[in-house]
Tab-separated table of C-alpha atoms in Angstrom:
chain	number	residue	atom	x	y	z
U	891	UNK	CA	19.447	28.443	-32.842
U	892	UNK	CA	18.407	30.226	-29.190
U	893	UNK	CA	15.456	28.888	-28.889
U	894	UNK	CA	13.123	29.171	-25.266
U	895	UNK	CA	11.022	26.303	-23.666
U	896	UNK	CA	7.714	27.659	-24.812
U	897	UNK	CA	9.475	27.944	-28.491
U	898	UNK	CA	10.966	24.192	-28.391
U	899	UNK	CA	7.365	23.043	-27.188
U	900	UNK	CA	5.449	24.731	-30.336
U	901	UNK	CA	8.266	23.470	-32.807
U	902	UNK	CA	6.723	22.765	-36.133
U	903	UNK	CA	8.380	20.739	-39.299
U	904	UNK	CA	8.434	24.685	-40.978
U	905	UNK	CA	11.932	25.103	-40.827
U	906	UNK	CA	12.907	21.334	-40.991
U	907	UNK	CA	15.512	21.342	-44.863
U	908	UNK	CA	17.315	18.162	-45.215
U	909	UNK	CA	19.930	18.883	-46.953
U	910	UNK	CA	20.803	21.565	-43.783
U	911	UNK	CA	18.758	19.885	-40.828
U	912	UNK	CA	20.354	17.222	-38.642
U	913	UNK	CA	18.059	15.359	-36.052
U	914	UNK	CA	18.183	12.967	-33.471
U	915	UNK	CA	16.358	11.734	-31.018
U	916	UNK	CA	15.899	8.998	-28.296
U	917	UNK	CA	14.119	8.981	-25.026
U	918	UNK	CA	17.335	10.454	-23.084
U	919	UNK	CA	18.221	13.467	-24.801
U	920	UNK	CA	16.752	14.685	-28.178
U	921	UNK	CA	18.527	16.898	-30.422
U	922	UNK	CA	18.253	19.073	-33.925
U	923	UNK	CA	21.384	21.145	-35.064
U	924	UNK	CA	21.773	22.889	-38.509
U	925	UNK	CA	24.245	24.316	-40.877
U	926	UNK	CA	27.956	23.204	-41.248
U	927	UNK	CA	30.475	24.437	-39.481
U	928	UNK	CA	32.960	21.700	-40.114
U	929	UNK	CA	32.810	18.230	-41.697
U	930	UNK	CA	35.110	15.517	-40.251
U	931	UNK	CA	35.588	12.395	-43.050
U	932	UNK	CA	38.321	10.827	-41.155
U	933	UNK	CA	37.935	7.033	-40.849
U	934	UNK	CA	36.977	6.171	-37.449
U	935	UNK	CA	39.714	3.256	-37.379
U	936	UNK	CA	41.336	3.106	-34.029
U	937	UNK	CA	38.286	5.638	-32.643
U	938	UNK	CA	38.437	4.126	-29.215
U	939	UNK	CA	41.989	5.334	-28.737
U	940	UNK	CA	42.777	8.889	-27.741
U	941	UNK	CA	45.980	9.609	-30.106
U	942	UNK	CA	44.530	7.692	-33.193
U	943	UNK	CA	43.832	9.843	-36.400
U	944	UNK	CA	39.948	10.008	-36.130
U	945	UNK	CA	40.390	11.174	-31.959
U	946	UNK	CA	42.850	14.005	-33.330
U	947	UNK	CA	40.406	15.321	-35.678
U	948	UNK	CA	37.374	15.072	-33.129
U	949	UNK	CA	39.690	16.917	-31.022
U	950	UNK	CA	40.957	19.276	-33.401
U	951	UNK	CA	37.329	20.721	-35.140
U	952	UNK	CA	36.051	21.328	-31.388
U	953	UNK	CA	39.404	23.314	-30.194
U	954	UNK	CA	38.284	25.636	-33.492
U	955	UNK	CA	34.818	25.838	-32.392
U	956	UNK	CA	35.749	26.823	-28.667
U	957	UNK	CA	38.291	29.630	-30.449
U	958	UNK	CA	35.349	30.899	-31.793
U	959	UNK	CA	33.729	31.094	-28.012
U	960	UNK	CA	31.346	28.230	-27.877
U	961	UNK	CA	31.556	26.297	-24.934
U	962	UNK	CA	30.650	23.145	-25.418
U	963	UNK	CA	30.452	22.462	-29.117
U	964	UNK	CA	28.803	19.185	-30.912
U	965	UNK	CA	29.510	17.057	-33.488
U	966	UNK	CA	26.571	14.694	-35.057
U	967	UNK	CA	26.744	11.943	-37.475
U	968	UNK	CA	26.954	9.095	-38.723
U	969	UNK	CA	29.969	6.287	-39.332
U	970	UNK	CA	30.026	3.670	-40.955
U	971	UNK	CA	29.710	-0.653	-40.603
U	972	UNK	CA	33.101	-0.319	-42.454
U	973	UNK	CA	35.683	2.384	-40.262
U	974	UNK	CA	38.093	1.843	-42.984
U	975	UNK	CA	35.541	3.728	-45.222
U	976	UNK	CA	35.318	7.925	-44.743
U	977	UNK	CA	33.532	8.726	-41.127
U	978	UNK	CA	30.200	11.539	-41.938
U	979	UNK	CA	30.096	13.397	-39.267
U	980	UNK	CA	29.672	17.252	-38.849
U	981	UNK	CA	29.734	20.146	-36.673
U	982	UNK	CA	27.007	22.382	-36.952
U	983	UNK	CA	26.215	25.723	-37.137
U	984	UNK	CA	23.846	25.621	-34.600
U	985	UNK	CA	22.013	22.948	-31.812
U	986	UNK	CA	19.933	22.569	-29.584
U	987	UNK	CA	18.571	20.264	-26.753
U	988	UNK	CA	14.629	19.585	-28.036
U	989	UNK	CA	11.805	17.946	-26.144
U	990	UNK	CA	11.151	14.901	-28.337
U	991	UNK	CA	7.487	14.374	-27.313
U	992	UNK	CA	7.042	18.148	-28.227
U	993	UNK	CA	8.953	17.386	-31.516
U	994	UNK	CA	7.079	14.295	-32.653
U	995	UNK	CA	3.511	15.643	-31.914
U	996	UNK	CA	4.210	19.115	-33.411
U	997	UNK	CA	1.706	20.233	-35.712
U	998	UNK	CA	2.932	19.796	-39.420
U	999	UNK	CA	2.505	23.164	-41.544
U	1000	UNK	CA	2.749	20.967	-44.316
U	1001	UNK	CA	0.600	18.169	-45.988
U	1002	UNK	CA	1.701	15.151	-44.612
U	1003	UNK	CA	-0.580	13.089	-46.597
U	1004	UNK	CA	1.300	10.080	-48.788
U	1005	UNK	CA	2.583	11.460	-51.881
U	1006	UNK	CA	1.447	9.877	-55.123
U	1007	UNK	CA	4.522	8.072	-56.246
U	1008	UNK	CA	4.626	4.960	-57.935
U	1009	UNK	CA	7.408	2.188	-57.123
U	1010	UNK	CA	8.943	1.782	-60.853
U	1011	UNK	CA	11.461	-0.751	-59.940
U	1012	UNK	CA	12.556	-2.520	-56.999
U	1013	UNK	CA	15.240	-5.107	-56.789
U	1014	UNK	CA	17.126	-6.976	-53.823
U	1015	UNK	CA	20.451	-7.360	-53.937
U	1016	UNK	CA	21.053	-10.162	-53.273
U	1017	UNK	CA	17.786	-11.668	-54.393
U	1018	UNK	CA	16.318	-14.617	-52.455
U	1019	UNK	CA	17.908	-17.634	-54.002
U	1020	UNK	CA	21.390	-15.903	-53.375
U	1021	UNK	CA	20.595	-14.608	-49.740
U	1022	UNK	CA	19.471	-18.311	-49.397
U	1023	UNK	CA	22.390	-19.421	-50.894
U	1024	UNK	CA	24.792	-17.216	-48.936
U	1025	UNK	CA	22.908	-18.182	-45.781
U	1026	UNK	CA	23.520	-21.948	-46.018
U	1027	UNK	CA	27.243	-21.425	-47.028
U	1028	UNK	CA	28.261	-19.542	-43.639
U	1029	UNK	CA	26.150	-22.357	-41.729
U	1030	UNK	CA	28.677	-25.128	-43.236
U	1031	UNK	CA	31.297	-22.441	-42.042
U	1032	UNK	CA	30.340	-23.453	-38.669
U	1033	UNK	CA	30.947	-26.828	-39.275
U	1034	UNK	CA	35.167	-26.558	-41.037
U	1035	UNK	CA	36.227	-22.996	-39.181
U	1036	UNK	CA	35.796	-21.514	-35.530
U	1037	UNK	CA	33.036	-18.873	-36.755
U	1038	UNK	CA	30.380	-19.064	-34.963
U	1039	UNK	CA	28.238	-16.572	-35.900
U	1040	UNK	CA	28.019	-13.924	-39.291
U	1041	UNK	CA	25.037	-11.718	-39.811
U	1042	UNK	CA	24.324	-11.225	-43.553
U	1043	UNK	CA	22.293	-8.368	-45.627
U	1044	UNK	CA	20.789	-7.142	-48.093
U	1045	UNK	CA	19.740	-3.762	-49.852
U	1046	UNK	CA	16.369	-3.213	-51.674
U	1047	UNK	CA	16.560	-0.736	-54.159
U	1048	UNK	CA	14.031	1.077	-55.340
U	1049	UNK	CA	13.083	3.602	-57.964
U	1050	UNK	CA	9.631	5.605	-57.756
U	1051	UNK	CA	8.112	7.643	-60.468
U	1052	UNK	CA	8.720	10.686	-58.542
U	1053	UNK	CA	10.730	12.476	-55.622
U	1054	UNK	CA	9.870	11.529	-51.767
U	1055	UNK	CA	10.107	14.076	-49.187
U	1056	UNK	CA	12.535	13.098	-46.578
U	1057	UNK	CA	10.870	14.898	-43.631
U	1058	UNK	CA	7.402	13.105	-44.999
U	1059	UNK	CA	9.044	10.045	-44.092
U	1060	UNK	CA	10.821	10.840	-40.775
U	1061	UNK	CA	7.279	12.246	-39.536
U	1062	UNK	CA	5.992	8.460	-40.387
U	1063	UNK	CA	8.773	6.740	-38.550
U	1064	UNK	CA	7.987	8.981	-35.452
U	1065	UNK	CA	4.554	8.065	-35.890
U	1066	UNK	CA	4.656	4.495	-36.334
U	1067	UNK	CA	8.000	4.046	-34.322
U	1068	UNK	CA	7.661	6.466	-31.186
U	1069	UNK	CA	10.158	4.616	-29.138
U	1070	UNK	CA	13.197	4.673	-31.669
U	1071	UNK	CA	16.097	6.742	-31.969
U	1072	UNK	CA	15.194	8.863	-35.017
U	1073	UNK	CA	17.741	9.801	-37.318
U	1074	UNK	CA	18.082	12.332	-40.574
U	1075	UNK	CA	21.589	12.987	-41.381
U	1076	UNK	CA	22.809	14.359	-45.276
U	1077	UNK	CA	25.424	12.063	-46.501
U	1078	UNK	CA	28.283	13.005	-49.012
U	1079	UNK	CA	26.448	11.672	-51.954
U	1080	UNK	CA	23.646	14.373	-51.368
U	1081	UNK	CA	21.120	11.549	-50.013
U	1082	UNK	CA	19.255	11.600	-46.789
U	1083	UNK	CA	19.971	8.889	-44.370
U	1084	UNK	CA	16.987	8.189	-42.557
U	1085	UNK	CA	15.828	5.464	-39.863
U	1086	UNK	CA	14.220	4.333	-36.558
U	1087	UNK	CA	16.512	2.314	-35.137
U	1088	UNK	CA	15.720	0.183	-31.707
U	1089	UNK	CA	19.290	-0.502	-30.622
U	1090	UNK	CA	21.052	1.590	-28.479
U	1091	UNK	CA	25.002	1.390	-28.823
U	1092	UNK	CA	25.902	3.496	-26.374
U	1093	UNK	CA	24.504	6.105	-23.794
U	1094	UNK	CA	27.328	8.068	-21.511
U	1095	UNK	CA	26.558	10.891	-19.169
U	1096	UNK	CA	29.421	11.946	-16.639
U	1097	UNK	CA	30.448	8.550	-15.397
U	1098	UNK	CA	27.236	6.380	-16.444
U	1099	UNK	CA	27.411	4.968	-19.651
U	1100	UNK	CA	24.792	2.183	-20.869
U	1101	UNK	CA	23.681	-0.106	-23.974
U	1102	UNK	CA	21.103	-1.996	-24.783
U	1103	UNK	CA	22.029	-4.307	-27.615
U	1104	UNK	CA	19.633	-7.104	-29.363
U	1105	UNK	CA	19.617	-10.062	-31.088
U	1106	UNK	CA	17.561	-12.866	-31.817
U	1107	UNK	CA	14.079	-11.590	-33.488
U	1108	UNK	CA	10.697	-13.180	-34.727
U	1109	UNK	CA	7.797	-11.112	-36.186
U	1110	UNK	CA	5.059	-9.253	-34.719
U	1111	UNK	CA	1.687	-10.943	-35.395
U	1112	UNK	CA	-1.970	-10.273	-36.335
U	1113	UNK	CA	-3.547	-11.958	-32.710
U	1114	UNK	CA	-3.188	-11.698	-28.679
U	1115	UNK	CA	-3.079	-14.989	-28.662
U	1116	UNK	CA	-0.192	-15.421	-31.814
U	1117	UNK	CA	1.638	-12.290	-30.086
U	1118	UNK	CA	2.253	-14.223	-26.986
U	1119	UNK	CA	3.260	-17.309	-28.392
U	1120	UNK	CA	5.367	-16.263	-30.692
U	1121	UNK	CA	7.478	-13.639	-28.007
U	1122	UNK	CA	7.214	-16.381	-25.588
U	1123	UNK	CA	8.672	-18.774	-27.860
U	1124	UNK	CA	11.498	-16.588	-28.884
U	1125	UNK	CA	12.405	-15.441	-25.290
U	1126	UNK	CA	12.807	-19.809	-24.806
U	1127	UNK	CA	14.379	-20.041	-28.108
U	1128	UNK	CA	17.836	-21.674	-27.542
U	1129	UNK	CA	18.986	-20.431	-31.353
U	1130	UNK	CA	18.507	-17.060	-30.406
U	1131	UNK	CA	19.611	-16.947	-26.986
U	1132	UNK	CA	22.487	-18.332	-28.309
U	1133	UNK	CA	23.205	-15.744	-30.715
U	1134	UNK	CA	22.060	-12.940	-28.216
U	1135	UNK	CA	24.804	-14.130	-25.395
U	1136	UNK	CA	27.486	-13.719	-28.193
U	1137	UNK	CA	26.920	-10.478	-28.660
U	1138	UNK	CA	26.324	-9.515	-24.988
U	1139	UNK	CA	29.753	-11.584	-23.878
U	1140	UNK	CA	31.522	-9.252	-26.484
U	1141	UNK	CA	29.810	-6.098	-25.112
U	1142	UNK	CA	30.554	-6.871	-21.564
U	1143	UNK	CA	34.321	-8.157	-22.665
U	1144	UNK	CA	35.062	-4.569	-24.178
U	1145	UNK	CA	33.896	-2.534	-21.581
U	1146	UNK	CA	34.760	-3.663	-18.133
U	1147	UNK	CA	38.497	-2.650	-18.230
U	1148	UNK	CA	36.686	0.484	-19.104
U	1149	UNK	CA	34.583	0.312	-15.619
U	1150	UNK	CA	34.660	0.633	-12.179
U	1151	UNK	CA	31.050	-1.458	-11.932
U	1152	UNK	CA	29.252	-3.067	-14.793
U	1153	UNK	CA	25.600	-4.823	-14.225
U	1154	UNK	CA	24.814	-7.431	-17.015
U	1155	UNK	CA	21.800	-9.135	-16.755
U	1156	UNK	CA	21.682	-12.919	-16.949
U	1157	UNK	CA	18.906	-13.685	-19.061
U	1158	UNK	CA	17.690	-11.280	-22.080
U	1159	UNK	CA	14.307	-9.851	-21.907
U	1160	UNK	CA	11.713	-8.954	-24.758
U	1161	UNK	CA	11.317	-5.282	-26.588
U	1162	UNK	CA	9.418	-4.821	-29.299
U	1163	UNK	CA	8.710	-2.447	-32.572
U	1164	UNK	CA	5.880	-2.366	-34.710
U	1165	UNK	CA	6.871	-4.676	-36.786
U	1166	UNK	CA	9.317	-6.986	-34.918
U	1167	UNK	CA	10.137	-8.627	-31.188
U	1168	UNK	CA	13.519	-8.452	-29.940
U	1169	UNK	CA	15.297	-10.169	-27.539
U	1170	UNK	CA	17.380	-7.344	-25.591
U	1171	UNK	CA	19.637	-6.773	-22.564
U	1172	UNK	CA	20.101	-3.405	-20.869
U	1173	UNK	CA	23.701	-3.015	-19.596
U	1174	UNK	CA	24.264	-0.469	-17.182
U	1175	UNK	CA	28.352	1.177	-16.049
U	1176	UNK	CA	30.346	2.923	-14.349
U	1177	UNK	CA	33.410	4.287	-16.010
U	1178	UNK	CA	36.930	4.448	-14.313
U	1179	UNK	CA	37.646	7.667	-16.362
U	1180	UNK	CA	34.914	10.463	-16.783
U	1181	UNK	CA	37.263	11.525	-20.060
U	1182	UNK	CA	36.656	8.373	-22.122
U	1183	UNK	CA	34.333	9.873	-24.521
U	1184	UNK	CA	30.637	8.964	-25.235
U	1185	UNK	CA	32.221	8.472	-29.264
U	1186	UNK	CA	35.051	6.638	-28.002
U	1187	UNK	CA	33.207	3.893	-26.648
U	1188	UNK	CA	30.856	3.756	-29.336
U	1189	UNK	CA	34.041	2.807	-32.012
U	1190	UNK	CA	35.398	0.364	-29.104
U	1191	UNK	CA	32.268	-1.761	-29.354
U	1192	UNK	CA	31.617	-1.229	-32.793
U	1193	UNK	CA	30.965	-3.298	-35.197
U	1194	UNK	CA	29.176	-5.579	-32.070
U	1195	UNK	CA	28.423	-8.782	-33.296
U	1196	UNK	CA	24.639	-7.953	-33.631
U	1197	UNK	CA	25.360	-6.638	-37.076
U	1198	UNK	CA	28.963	-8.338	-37.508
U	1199	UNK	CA	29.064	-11.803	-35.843
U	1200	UNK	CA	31.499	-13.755	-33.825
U	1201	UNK	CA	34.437	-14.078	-33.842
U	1202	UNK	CA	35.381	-10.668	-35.464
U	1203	UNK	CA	37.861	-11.774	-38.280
U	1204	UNK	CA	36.085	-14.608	-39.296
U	1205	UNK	CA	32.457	-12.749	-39.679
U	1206	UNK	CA	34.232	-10.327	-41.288
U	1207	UNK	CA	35.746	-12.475	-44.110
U	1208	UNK	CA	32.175	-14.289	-44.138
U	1209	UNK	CA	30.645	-10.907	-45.058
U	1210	UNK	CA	33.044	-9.966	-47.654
U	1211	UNK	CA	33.145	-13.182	-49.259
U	1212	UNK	CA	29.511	-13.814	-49.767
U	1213	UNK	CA	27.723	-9.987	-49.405
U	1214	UNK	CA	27.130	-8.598	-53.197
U	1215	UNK	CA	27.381	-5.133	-51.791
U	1216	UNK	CA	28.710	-2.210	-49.714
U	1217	UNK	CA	26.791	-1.497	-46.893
U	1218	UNK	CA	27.576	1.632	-46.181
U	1219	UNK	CA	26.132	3.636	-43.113
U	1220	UNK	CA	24.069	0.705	-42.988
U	1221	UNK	CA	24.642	-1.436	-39.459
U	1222	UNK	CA	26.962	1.768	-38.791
U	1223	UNK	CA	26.336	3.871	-35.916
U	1224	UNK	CA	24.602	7.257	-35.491
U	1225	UNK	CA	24.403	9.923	-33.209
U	1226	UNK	CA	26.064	12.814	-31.308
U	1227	UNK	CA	29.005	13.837	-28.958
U	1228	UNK	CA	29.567	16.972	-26.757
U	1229	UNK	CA	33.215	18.183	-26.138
U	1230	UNK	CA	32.773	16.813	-22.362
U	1231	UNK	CA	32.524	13.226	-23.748
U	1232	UNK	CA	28.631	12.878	-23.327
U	1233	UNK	CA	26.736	11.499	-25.960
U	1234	UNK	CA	24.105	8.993	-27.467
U	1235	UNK	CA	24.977	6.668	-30.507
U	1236	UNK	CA	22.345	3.847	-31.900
U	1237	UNK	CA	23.732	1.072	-34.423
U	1238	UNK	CA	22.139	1.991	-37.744
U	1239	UNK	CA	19.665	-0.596	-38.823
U	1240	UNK	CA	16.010	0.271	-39.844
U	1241	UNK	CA	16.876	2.808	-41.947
U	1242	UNK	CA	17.002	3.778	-45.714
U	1243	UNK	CA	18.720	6.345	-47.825
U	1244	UNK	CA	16.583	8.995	-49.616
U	1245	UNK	CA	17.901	10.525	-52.835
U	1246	UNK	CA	15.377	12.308	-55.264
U	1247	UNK	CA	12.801	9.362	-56.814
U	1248	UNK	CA	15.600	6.507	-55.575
U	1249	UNK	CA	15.587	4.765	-52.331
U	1250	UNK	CA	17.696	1.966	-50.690
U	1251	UNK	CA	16.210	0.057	-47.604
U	1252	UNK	CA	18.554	-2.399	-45.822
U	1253	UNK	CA	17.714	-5.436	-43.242
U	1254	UNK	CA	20.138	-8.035	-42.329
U	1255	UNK	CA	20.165	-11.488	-40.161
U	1256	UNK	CA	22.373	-13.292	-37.458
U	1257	UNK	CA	22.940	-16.574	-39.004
U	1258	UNK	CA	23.766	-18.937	-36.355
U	1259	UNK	CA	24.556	-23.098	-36.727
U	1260	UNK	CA	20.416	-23.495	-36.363
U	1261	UNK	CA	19.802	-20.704	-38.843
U	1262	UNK	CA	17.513	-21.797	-41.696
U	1263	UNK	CA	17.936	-19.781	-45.262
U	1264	UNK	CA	14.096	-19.716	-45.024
U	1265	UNK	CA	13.591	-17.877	-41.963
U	1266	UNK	CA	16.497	-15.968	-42.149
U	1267	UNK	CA	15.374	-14.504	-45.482
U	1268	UNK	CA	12.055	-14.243	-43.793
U	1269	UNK	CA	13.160	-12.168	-40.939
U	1270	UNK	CA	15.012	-9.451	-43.557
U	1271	UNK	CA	11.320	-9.018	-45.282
U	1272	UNK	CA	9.623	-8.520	-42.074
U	1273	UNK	CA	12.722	-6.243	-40.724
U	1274	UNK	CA	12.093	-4.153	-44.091
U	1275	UNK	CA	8.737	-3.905	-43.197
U	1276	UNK	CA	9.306	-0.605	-40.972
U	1277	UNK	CA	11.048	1.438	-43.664
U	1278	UNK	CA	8.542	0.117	-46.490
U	1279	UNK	CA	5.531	0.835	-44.059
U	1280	UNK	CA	6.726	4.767	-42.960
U	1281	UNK	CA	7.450	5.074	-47.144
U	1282	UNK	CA	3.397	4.298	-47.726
U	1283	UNK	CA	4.665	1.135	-49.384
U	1284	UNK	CA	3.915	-2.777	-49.210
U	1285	UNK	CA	6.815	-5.101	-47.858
U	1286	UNK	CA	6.278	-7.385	-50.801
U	1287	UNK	CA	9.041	-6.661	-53.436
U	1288	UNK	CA	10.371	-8.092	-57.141
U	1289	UNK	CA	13.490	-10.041	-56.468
């Protein structure tokens, strides 16, 4: 895929197939790839050290591709919340470097108008008086056990009286979400994992590595006037504060043995999506080791507690004692590495799968000692609301 400036710049959806294309982008580096070289299912447990299983076979599939004369061969992907569950991650074919404004504007040679589907079904799992339920049960946690912080989620599944294109709903998420990291990555099960998330995970070039994790959310609203109230009021917020210093303690916990400098901001400030504010932190680094992989760091901070909790155990048993499903890529991690170690990886949340006429969208919620099952359940229909929006569809669903 040699492709010149003047041909990345006129770039059209034409030769965009989901079930071959791979694509990500972010505002550092942007990239597409296609066909399968190699596909790496390895479980990423232990990713963050060099001799572990899942290093060796990151290792392994780009010594083939260099035998075969490429320099400085890829893989892209996606892992999942789980790392005990099978890693889906490939090397492609072919790659290249794309200028995401270029991309995002291009000129579709297709219709991009909404298709006229229907929504058949559509069922959370689990429904409201459970995801209450489930809610108030990890806040008396808090109260008997050290946890002190689990974020729980839910799947809506739905079921349409016809097939969705995928790339008809990236090209909405790129519309309505510019300043994501875009994703479209083919999963084992033949669906299309799709999303605009706002959290970066990791960022490493050379020696620099950053992240920009967040936590602690309230919804966009309608007014000036409501906009600034209700950012201002979650930037004060001592509930959400609280839960965003968890996860940035963590973050900055893992990673400076890792560094030679690391800046961490004292106070969180505000980002926002289309449909939700955020409160956020941008870390920046300076590694001790040029070596330690862009993919290695990723699987040392992953699962943060953004989309875990705090502490990890604990969280962890919380989840699997009161979630009703598998989550899947979901509040995984996607992205890319190089063979030099550089790389970009964004924690998987606003995002769906895509598979014929059947769609899942996910949303989750840091529940914290303050947390109300109200809001909380609240915040997952108004996190939903990007997915449901770039699918043509309300956010209002049948529990």
């Amino acid at each position: 895929m040699q492709r010149t400036q003047s041909e990345t710049l006129t770039f059209s959806f034409a030769s965009f197939s989901p079930k071959t294309e791979f694509i990500f982008t972010s505002e550092h580096r942007s990239l597409m790839a296609s066909g399968i070289n190699q596909t790496i299912i390895q479980p990423a447990i232990d990713g963050d050290e060099n001799n572990s299983l899942f290093q060796r076979a990151i290792q392994r599939a780009f010594l083939l591709e260099k035998q075969k004369g490429i320099n400085n061969p890829i893989i892209i992907g996606s892992i999942p919340f789980d790392v005990n569950q099978p890693s889906c991650l490939y090397v492609p074919t072919a790659f290249e470097f794309i200028d995401r404004h270029a991309f995002q504007h291009a000129t579709p040679t297709t219709s991009f108008t909404p298709p006229a589907v229907a929504v058949l079904s559509a069922r959370s799992v689990p429904n409201e008086h459970s995801f209450k339920s489930a809610v108030a049960q990890v806040v008396e946690k808090f109260q008997s056990t050290s946890l002190e912080k689990a974020v729980l989620s839910r799947v809506l599944n739905l079921e349409l009286d016809g097939n969705i294109s995928p790339e008809y709903v990236l090209r909405r998420l790129m519309a309505q979400n510019p300043t994501g990291y875009h994703f479209s990555i083919p999963q084992a099960d033949g669906s299309i994992l799709l999303g605009a998330s706002p959290e970066l995970l990791i960022r490493k070039q050379g020696q620099q590595l950053s992240s920009n994790p967040l936590a602690g959310s309230a919804k966009r609203q309608q007014t000036e006037a409501d906009e600034l109230r209700v950012s201002q009021a979650l930037l004060a917020s001592t509930k959400d504060r609280y839960e965003h210093r968890l996860v940035i303690d963590e973050i900055q916990r893992l990673l400076a043995p890792h560094c030679i400098e690391l800046h961490v901001p004292n106070d969180p400030s505000l980002i926002n999506t289309p449909a939700m504010w955020h409160l956020s932190t941008k870390i920046l680094g300076t590694l001790k080791s040029p070596s330690t992989s862009a993919l290695q760091l990723a699987c040392l901070l992953h699962p943060t507690p953004a989309v875990c909790g705090f502490p990890f155990d604990l969280s962890r048993c919380a989840i699997n004692e009161l979630e009703s499903f598998e989550r899947g890529m979901f509040s995984g991690m996607v992205g890319w590495c190089d063979a030099e170690g550089n790389g970009e990886w964004a924690v998987t949340i606003r995002c769906g799968k895509v598979l014929n006429n059947t769609v899942s969208l996910f949303a989750g919620a840091g529940i914290v000692d303050a947390s109300c099952p109200q809001s909380e359940w609240a915040e997952t229909e108004a996190k939903l609301g990007t997915m449901l929006n770039a699918f043509g569809l309300k956010s209002k669903e049948s529990a």
